[in-house]
Tab-separated table of C-alpha atoms in Angstrom:
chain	number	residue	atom	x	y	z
T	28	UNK	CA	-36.658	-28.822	-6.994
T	29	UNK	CA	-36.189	-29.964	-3.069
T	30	UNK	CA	-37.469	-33.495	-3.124
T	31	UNK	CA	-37.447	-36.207	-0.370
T	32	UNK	CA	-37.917	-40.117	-0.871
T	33	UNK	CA	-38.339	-42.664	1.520
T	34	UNK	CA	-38.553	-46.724	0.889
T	35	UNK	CA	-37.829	-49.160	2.737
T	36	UNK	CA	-41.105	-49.519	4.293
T	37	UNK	CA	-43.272	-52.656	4.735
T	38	UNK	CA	-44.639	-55.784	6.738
T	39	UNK	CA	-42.472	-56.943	9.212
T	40	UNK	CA	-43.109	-59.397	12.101
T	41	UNK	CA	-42.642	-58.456	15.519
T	42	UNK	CA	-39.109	-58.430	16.912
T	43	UNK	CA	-38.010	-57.933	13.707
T	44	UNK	CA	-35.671	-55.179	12.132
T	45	UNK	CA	-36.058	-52.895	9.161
T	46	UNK	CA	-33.981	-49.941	7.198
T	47	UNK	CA	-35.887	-47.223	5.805
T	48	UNK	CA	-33.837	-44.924	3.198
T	49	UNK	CA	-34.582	-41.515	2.573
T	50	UNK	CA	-33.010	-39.879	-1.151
T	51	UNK	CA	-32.816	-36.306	-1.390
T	52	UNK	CA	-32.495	-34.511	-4.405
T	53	UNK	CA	-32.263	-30.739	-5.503
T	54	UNK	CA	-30.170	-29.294	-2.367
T	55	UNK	CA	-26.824	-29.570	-0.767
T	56	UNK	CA	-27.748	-32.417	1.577
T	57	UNK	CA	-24.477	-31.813	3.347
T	58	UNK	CA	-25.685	-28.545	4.618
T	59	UNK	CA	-28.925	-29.339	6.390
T	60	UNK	CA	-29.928	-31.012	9.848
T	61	UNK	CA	-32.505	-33.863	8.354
T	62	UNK	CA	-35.207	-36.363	10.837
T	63	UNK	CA	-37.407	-39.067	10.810
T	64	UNK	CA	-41.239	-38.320	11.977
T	65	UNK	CA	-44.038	-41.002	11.890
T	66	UNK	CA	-47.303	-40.879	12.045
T	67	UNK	CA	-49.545	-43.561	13.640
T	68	UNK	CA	-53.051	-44.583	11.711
T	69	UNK	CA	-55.274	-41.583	12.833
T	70	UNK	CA	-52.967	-40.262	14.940
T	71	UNK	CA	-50.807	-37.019	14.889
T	72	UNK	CA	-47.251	-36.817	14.291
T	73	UNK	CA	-44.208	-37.882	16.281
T	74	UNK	CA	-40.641	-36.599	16.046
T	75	UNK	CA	-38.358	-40.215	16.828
T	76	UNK	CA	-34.985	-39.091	15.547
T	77	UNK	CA	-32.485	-36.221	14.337
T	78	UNK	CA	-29.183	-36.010	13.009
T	79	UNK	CA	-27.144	-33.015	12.323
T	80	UNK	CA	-25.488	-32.073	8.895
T	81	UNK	CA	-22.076	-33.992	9.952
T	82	UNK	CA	-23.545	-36.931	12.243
T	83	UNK	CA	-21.900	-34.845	15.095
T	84	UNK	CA	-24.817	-34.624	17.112
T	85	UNK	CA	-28.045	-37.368	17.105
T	86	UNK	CA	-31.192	-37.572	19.100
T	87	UNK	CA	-34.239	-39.696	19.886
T	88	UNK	CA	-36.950	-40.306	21.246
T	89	UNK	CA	-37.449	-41.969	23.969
T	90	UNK	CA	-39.820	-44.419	22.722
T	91	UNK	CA	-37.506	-45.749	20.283
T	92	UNK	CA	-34.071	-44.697	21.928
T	93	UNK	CA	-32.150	-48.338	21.777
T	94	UNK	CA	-34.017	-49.604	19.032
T	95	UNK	CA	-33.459	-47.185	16.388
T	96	UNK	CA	-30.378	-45.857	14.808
T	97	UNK	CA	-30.599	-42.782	12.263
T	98	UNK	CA	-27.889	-42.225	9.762
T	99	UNK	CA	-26.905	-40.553	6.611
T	100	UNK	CA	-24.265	-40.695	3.892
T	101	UNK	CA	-23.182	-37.287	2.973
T	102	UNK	CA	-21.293	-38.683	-0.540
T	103	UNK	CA	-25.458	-40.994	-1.488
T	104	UNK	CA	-26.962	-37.999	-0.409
T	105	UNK	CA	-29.054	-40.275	1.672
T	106	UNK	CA	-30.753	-40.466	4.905
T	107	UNK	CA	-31.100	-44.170	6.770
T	108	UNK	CA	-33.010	-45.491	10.023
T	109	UNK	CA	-32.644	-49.003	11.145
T	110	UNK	CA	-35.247	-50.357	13.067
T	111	UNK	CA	-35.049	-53.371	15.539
T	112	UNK	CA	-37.115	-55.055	18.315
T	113	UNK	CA	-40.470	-53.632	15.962
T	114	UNK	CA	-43.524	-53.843	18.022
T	115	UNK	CA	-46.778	-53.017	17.234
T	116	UNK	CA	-46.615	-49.554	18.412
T	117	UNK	CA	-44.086	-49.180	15.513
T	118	UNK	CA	-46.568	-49.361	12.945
T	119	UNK	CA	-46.764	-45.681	11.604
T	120	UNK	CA	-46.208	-44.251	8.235
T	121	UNK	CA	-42.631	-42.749	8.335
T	122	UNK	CA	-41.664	-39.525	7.309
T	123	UNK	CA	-37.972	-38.152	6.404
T	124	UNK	CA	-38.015	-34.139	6.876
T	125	UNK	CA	-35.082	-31.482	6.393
T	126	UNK	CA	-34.957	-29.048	9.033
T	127	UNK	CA	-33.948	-25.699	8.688
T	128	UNK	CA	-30.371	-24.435	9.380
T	129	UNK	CA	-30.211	-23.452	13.131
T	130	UNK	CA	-33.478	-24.625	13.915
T	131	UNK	CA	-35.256	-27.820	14.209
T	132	UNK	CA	-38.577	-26.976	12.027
T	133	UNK	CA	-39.349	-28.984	9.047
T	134	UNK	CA	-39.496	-26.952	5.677
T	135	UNK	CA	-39.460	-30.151	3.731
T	136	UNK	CA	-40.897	-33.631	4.034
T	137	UNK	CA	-40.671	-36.732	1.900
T	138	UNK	CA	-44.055	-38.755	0.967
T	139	UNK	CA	-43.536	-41.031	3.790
T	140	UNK	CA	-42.696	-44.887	3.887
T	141	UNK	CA	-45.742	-47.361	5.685
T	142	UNK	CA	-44.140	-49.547	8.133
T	143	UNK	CA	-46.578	-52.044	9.695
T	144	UNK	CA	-45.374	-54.477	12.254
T	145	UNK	CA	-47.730	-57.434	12.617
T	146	UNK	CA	-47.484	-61.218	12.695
Z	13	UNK	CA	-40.780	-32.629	27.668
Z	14	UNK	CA	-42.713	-29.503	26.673
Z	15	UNK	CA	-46.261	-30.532	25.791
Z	16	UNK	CA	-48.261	-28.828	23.232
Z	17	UNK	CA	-52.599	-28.095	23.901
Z	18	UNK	CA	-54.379	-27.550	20.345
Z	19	UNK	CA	-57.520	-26.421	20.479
Z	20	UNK	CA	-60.429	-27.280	19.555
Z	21	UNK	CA	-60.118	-30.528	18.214
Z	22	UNK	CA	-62.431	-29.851	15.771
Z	23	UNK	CA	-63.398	-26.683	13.869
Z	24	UNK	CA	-66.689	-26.704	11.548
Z	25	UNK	CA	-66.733	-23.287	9.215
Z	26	UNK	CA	-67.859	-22.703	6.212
Z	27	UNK	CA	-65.792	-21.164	2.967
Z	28	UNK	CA	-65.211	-17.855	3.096
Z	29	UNK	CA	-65.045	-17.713	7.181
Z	30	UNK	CA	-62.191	-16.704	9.780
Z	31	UNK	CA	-60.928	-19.820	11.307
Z	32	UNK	CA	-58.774	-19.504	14.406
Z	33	UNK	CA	-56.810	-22.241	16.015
Z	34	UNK	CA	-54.838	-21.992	19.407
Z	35	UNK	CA	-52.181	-23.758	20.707
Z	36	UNK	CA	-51.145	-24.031	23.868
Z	37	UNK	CA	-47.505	-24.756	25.698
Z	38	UNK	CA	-46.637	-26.098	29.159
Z	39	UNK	CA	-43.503	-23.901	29.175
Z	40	UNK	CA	-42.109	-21.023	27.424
Z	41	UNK	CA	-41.536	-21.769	23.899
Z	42	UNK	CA	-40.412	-18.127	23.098
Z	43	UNK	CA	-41.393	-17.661	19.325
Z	44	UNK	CA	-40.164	-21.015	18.802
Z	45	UNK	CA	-43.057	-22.527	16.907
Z	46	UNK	CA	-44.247	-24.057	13.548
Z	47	UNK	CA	-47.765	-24.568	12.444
Z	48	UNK	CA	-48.256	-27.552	9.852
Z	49	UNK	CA	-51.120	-28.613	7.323
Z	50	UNK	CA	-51.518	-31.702	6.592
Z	51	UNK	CA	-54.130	-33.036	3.876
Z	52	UNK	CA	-55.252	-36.596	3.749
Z	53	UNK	CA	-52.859	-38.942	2.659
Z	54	UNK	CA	-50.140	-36.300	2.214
Z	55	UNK	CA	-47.097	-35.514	3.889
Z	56	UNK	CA	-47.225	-32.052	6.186
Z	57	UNK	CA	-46.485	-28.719	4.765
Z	58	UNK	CA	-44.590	-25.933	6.869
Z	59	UNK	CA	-47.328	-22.731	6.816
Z	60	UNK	CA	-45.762	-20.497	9.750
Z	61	UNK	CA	-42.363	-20.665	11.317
Z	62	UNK	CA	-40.677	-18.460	14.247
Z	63	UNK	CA	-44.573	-17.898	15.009
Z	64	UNK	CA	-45.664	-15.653	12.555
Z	65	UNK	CA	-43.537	-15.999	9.171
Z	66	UNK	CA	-45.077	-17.725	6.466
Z	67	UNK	CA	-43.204	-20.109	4.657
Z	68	UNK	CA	-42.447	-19.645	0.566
Z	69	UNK	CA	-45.284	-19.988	-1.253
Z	70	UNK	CA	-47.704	-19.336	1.890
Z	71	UNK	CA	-50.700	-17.295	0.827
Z	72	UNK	CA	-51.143	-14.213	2.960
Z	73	UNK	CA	-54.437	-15.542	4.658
Z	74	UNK	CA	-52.207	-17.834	7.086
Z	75	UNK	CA	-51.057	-15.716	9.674
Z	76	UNK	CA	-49.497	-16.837	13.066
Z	77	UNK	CA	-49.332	-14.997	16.011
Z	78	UNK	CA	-48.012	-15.209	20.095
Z	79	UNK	CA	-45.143	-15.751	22.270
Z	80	UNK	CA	-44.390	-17.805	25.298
Z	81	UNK	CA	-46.895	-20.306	25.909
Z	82	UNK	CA	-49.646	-19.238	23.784
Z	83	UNK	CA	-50.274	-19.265	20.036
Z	84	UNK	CA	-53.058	-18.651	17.436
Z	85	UNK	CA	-52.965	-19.682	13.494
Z	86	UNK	CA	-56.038	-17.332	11.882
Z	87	UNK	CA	-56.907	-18.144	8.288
Z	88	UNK	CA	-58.537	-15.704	6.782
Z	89	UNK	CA	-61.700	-16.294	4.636
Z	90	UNK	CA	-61.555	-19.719	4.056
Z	91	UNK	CA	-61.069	-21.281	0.726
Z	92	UNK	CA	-61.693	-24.904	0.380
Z	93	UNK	CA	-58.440	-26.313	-0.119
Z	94	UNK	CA	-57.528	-24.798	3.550
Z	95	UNK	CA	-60.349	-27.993	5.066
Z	96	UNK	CA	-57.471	-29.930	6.700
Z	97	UNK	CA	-55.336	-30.450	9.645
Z	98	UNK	CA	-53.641	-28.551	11.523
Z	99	UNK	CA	-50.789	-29.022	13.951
Z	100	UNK	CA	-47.993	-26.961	15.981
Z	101	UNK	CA	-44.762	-27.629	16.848
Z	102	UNK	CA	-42.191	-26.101	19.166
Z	103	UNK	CA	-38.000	-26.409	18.413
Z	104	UNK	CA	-36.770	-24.912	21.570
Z	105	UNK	CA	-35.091	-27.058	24.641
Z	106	UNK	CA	-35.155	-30.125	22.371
Z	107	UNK	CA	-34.868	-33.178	22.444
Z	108	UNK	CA	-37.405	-33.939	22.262
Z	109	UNK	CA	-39.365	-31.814	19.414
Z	110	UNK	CA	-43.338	-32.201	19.810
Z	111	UNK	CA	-46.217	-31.811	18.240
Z	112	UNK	CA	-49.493	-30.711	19.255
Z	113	UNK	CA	-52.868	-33.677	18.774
Z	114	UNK	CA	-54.051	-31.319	15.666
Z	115	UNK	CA	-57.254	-29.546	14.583
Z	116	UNK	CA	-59.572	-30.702	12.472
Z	117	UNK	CA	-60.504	-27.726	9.845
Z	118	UNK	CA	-63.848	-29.023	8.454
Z	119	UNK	CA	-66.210	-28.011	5.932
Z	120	UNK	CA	-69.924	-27.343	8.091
């Protein structure tokens, strides 16, 4: 069974960094593009990061391009995203989500992580 | 940055009912679009993909339709796990990838 989960999240005080983690189990994490999505209080979802199967190729967001760094360990079968310079407009309940080979939709998605930046 | 229209915002039907929901793009997409549920307090789930396959494990009321800039999810007669919402995505000329604002599916 494909599962996805995220930790990491949590209070954090503005200007202040955090790593979320994302596990994978039941799939050959090697194989597959994976991203990070969030998802504002009431709001809709946001794509803020990708990064392909061998780290060759990563994208953001502008809104958090320079702040954010995704990553992944191949051997943990893990997924990372460090956070710095959180602001309020940070605060968002984080997703991980695999995409599907060759195209950027998301056929999986972990429980999601809160992150809420607030002195 | 392609920008997704979902429309309406809000959709009242009752159980049982044809709900359809349109999304709009400000560019060609081609037939590269997703459609989403998402329940409260859960994570999304992929319904349509490509704009009109269903996703494993889809039942065959979700259908997805269109090409190019416009788009239409139909759910046919409503069952009350499908009160939700609902949002589209496109996956061409990324980054970035974006979302529509989401309809509200609710019970009237």
């Amino acid at each position: 069974e494909v599962q996805l989960v995220e930790s990491g999240g949590g209070l954090v005080q503005p200007g202040g960094p955090l790593r979320l983690s994302c596990a994978v189990f039941g799939f050959t994490f090697s194989n597959y593009g994976m991203n990070w999505v969030r998802q504002a209080p009431g709001k809709g979802l946001q794509w803020i990061s990708y990064i392909s199967k061998n780290s060759g190729k990563i994208y953001y967001a502008d809104s958090v391009k320079g702040r954010f760094t995704i990553s992944r360990d191949n051997a943990k079968n893990s997924l990372y995203l460090q956070m710095n310079s959180l602001g309020a407009e940070d605060t968002a309940v984080y997703y991980c989500a695999r995409n599907m080979a060759g195209q950027v939709y998301f056929d999986y998605w972990g429980q999601g992580t809160p992150v809420t930046v607030s002195s | 940055e392609i920008v997704l229209t979902q429309s309406p915002a809000t959709l009242s039907l009752s159980p049982g009912e044809r709900a359809t929901l349109s999304c709009w793009a400000s560019q060609s997409v081609s037939r590269y679009l997703a459609w989403y549920q998402q329940k409260p307090d859960q994570a999304p789930r992929l319904l349509i993909y490509d704009a009109s396959n269903r996703a494993t494990g889809i039942p065959a009321r979700f259908s997805g339709s269109g090409s190019g800039t416009d788009f239409t999810l139909t759910i046919n007669s409503l069952e009350p796990e499908d009160f939700a919402v609902y949002y589209c995505q496109h996956y061409t000329n990324w980054p970035p990838i974006t979302f529509g604002q989401g309809t509200r599916l609710e019970i009237k």
